[in-house]
PDB file of C-alpha atoms in Angstrom:
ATOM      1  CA  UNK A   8     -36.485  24.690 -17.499  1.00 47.00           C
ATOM      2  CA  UNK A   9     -35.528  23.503 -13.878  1.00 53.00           C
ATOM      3  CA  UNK A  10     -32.144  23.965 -12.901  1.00 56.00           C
ATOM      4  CA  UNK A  11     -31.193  20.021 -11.688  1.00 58.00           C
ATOM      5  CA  UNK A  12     -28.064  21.852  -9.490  1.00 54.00           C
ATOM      6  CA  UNK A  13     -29.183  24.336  -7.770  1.00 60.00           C
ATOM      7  CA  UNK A  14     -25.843  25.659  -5.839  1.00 61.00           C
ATOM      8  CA  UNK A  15     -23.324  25.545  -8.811  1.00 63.00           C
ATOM      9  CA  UNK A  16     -21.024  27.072  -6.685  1.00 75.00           C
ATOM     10  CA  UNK A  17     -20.582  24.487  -4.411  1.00 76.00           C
ATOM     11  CA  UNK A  18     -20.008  22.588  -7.824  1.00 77.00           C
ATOM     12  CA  UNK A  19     -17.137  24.920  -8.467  1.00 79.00           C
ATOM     13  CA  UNK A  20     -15.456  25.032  -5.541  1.00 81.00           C
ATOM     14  CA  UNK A  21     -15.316  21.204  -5.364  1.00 84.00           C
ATOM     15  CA  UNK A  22     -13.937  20.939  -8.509  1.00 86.00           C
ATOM     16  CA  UNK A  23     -11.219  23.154  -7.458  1.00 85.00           C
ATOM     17  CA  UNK A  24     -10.664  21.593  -4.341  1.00 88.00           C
ATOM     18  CA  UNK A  25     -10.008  18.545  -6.330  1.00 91.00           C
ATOM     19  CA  UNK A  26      -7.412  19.915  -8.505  1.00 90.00           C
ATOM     20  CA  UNK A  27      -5.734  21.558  -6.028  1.00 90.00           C
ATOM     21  CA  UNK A  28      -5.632  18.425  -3.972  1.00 91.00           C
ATOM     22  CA  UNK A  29      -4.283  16.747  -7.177  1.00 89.00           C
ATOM     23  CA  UNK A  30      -1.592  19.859  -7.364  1.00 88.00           C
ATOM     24  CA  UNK A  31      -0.586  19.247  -3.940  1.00 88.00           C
ATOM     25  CA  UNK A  32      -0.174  15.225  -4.214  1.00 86.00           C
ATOM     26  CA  UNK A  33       2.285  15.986  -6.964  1.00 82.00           C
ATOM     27  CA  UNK A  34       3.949  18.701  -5.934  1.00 82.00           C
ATOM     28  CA  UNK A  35       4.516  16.329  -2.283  1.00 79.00           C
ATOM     29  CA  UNK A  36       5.658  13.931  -4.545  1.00 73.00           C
ATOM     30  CA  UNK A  37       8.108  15.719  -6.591  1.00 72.00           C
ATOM     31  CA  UNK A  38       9.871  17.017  -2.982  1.00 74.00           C
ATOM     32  CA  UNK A  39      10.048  13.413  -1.324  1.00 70.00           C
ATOM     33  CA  UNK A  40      11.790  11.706  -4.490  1.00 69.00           C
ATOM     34  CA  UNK A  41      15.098  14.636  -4.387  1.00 72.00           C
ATOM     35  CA  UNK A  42      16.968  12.229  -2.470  1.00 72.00           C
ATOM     36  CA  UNK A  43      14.817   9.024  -2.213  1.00 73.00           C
ATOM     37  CA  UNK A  44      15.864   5.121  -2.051  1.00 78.00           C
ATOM     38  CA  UNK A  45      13.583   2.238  -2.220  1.00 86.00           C
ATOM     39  CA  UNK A  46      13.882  -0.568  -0.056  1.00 89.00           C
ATOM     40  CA  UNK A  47      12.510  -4.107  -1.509  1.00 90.00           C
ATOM     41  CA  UNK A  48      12.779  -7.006   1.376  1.00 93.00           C
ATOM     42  CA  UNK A  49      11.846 -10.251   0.535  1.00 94.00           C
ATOM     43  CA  UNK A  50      12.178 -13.588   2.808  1.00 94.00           C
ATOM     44  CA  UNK A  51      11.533 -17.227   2.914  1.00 94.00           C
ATOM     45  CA  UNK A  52      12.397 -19.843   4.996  1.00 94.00           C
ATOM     46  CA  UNK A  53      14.701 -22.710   3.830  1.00 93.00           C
ATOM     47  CA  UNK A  54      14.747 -26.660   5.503  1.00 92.00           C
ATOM     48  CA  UNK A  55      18.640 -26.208   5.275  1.00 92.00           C
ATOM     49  CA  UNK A  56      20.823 -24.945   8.223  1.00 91.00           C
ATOM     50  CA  UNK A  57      22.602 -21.829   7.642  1.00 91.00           C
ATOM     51  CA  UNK A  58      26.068 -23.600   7.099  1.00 91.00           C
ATOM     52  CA  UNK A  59      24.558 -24.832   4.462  1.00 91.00           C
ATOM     53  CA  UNK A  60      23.046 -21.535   3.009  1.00 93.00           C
ATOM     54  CA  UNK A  61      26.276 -19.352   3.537  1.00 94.00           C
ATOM     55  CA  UNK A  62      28.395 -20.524   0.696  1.00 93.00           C
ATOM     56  CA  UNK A  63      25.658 -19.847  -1.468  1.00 92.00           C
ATOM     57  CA  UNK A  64      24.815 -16.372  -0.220  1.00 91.00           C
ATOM     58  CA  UNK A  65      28.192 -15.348  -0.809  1.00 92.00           C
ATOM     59  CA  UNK A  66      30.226 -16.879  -3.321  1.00 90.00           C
ATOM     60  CA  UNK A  67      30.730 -15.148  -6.172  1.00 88.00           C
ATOM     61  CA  UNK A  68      29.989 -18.315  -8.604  1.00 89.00           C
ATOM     62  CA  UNK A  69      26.813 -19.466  -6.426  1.00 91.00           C
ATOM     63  CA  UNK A  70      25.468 -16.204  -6.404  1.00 92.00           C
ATOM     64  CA  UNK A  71      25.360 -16.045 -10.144  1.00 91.00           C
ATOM     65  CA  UNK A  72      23.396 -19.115  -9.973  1.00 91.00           C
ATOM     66  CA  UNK A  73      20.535 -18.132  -7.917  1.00 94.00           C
ATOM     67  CA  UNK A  74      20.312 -14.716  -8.034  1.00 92.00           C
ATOM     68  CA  UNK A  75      17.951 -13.123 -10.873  1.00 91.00           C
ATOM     69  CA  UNK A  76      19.014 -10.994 -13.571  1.00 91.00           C
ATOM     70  CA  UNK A  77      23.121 -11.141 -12.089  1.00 91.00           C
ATOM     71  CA  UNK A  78      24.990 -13.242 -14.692  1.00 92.00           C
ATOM     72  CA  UNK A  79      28.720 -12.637 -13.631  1.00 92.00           C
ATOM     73  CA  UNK A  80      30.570 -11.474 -10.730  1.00 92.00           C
ATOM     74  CA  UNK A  81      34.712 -10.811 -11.664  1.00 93.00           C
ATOM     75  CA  UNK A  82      36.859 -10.081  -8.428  1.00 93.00           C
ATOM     76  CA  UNK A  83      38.584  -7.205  -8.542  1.00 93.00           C
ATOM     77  CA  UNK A  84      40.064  -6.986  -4.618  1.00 94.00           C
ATOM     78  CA  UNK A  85      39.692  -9.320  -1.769  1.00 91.00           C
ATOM     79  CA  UNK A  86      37.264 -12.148  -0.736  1.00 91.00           C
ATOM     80  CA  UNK A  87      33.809 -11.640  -0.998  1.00 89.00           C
ATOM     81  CA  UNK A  88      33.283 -12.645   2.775  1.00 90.00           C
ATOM     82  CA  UNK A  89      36.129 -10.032   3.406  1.00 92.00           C
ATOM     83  CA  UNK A  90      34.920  -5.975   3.919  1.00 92.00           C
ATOM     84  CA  UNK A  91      35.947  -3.980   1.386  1.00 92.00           C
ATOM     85  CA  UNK A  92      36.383  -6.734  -1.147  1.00 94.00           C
ATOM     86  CA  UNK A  93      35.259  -5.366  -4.312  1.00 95.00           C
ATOM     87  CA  UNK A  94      33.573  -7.054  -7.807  1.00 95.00           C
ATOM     88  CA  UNK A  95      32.804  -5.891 -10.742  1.00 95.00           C
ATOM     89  CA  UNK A  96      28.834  -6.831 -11.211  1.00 94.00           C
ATOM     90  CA  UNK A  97      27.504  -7.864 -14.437  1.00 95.00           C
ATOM     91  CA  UNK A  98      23.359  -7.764 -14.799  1.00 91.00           C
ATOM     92  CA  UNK A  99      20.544  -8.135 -17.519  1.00 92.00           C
ATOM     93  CA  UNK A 100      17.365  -7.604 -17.479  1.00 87.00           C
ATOM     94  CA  UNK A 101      14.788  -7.893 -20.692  1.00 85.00           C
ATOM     95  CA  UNK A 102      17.897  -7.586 -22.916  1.00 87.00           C
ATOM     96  CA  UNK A 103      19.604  -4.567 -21.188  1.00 90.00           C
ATOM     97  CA  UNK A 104      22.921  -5.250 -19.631  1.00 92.00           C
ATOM     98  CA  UNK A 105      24.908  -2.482 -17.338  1.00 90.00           C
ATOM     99  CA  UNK A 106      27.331  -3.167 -14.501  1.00 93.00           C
ATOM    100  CA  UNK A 107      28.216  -1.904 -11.274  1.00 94.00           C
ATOM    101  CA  UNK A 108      31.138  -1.914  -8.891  1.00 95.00           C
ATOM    102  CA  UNK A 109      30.231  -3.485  -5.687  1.00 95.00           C
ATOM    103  CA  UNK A 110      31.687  -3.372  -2.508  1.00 96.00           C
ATOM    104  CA  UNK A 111      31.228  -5.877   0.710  1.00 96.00           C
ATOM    105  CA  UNK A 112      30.164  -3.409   3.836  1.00 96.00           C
ATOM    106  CA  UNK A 113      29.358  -6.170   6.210  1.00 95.00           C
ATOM    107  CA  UNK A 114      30.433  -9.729   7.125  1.00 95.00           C
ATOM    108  CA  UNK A 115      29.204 -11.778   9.795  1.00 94.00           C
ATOM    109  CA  UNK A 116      29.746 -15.301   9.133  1.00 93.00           C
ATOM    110  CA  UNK A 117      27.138 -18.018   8.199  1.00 92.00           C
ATOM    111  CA  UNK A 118      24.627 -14.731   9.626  1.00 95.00           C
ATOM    112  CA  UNK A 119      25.045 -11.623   7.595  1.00 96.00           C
ATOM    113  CA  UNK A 120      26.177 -10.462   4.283  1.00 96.00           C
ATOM    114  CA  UNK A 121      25.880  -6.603   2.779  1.00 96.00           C
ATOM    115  CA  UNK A 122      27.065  -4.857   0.039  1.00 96.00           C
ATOM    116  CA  UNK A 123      27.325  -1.535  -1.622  1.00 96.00           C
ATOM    117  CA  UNK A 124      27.061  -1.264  -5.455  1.00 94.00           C
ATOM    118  CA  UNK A 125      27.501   1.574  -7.666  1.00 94.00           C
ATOM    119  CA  UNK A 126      26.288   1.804 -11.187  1.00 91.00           C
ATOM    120  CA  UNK A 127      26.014   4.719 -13.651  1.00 89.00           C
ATOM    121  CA  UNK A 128      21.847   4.211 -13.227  1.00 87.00           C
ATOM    122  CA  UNK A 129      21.809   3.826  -9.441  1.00 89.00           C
ATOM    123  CA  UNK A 130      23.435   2.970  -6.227  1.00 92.00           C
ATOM    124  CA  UNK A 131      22.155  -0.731  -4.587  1.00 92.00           C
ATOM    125  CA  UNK A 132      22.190  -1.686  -1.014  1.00 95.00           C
ATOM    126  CA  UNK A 133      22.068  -5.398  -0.907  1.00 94.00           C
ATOM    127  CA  UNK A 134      21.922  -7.165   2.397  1.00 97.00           C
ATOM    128  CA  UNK A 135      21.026 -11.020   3.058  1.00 96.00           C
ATOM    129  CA  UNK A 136      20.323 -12.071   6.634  1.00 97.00           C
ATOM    130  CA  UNK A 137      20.670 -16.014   7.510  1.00 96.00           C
ATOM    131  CA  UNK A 138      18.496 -16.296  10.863  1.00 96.00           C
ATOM    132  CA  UNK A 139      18.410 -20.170  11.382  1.00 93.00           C
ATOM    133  CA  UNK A 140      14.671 -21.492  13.610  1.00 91.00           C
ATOM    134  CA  UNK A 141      16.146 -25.338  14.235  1.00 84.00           C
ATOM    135  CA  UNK A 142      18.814 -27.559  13.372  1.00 84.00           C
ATOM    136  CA  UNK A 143      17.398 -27.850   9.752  1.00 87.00           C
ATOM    137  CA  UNK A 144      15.514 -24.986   9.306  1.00 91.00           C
ATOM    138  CA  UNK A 145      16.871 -21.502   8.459  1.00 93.00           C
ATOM    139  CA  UNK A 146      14.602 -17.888   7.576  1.00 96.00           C
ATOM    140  CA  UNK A 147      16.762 -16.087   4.679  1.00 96.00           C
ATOM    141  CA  UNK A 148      15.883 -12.132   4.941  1.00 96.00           C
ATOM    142  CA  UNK A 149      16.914 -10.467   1.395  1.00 96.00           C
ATOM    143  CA  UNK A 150      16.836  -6.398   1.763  1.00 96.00           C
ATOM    144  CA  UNK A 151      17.753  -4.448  -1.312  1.00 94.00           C
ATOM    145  CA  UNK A 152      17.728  -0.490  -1.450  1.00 92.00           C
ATOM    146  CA  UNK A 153      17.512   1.185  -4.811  1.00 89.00           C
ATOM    147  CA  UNK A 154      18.529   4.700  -5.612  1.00 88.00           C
ATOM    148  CA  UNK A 155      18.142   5.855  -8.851  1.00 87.00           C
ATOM    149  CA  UNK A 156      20.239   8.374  -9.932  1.00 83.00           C
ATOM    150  CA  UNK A 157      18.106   9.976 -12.760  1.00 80.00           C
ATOM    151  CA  UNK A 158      15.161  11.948 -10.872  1.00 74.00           C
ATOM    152  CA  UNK A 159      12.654  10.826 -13.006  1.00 73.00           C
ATOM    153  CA  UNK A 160      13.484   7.319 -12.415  1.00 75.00           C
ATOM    154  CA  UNK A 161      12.675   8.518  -8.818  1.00 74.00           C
ATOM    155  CA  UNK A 162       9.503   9.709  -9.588  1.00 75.00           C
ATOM    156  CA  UNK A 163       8.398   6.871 -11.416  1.00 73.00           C
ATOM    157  CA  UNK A 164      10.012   3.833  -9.654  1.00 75.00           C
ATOM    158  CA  UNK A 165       6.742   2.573  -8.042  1.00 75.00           C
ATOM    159  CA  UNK A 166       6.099   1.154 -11.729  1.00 76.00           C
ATOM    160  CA  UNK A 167       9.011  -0.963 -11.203  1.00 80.00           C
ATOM    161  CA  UNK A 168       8.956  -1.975  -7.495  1.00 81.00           C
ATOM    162  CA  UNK A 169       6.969  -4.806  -8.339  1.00 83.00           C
ATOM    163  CA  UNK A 170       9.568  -6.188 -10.664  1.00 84.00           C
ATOM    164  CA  UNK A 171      12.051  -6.023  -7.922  1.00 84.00           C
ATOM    165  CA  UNK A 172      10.104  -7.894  -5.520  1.00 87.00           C
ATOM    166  CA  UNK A 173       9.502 -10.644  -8.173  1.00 91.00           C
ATOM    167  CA  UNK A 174      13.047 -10.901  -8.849  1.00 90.00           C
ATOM    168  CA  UNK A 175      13.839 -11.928  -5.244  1.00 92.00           C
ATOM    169  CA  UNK A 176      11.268 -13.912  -4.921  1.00 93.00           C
ATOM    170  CA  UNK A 177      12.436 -15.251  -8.076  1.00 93.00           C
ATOM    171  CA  UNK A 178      15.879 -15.488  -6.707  1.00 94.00           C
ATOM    172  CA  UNK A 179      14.212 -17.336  -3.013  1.00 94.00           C
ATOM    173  CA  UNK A 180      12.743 -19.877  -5.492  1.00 94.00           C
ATOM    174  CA  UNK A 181      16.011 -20.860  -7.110  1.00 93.00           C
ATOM    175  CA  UNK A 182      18.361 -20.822  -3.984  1.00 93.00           C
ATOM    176  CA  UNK A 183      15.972 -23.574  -2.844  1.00 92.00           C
ATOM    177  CA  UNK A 184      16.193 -25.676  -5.903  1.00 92.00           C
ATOM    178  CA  UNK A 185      20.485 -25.140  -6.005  1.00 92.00           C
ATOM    179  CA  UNK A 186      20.354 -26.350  -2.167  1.00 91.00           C
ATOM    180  CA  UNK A 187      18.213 -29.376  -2.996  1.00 90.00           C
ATOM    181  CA  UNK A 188      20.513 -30.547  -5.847  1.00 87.00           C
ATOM    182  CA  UNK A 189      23.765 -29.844  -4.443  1.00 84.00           C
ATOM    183  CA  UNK A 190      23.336 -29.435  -0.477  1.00 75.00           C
ATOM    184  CA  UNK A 191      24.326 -32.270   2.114  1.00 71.00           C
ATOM    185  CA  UNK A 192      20.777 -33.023   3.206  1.00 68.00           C
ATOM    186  CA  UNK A 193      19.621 -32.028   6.739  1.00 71.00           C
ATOM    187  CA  UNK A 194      18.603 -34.204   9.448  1.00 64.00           C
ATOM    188  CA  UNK A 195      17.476 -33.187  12.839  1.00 58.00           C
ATOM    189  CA  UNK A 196      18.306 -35.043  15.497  1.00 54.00           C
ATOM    190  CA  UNK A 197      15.094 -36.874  16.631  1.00 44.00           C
ATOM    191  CA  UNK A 198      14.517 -37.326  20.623  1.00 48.00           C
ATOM    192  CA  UNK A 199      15.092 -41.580  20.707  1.00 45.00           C
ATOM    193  CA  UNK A 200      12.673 -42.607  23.391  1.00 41.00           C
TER     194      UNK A 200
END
């Protein structure tokens, strides 16, 4: 009988050379998640100026409107527009509820809005940017980091990263149907000739 492979050692040692490349893409993995966050960023732009936006990024009852999966902010200190306000958070998502203290890091008005929340599952970095392009046109930048606290939700949160980008796009979706029903509309000034 013919031997079909004639160097199986070349078979071998590519078969190890796989594994260990396997070993080593885990093992690289395991080291980078110790301390990892995940940063989501998602961004649309709006035919409403950024007065017009601002209320809505911020307020604690608007944002419960728009935002996915949030379904009650409760002050607990402060304005939200104000740093160091603090809220107590209140999410779901597919029948789980938890909460988180948040905390507002940055204000600048009708441009930027951050916060800081901390959960027994994670800490959140949520920052919305209001960049307007024209009288009646604005670009909203949402950036959201996630830390996990639980290493294995670490190692494994690429399964969910997907569902977080959905969520603010989700979220893009209904700040733009909340602004249609409720916000003055927005008329450029056209050049009279």
């Amino acid at each position: 009988m013919k031997d079909r492979f004639r160097d199986w050692n070349l078979y071998h040692k590519s078969v190890v050379a796989a594994l260990a490349a396997f070993a080593v893409s885990v093992i690289f993995r395991l080291i980078i998640v110790i301390d990892a966050g995940f940063e989501i960023s998602e961004e649309a732009v709006l035919p409403y100026s950024a007065e017009a936006i601002w209320p809505w990024a911020t307020s604690d009852e608007n944002r419960e409107r728009w935002q996915a999966e949030l379904i009650d902010l409760q002050r607990l200190k402060g304005e939200a527009t104000e740093t160091d306000a603090t809220r107590l958070v209140f999410w779901r998502k597919r029948g789980k509820r938890w909460h988180a203290m948040e905390q507002t890091s940055e204000v600048l008005p009708g441009r930027v809005f951050a916060t800081i929340q901390e959960s027994d599952n994670d800490q959140r970095w949520f920052r919305i940017e209001l960049k307007p392009e024209g009288e009646c046109s604005t670009r909203v930048l949402i950036t959201e980091v996630i830390r996990p606290k639980a290493y294995n939700a670490r190692f494994w949160f690429f399964r969910e990263k997907d569902d977080h980008a959905e969520k603010w796009e989700t979220s893009l979706e209904a700040l733009d149907r909340w602004l249609e029903k409720r916000a003055p509309a927005c008329v450029a000034d056209a050049p009279q000739g």
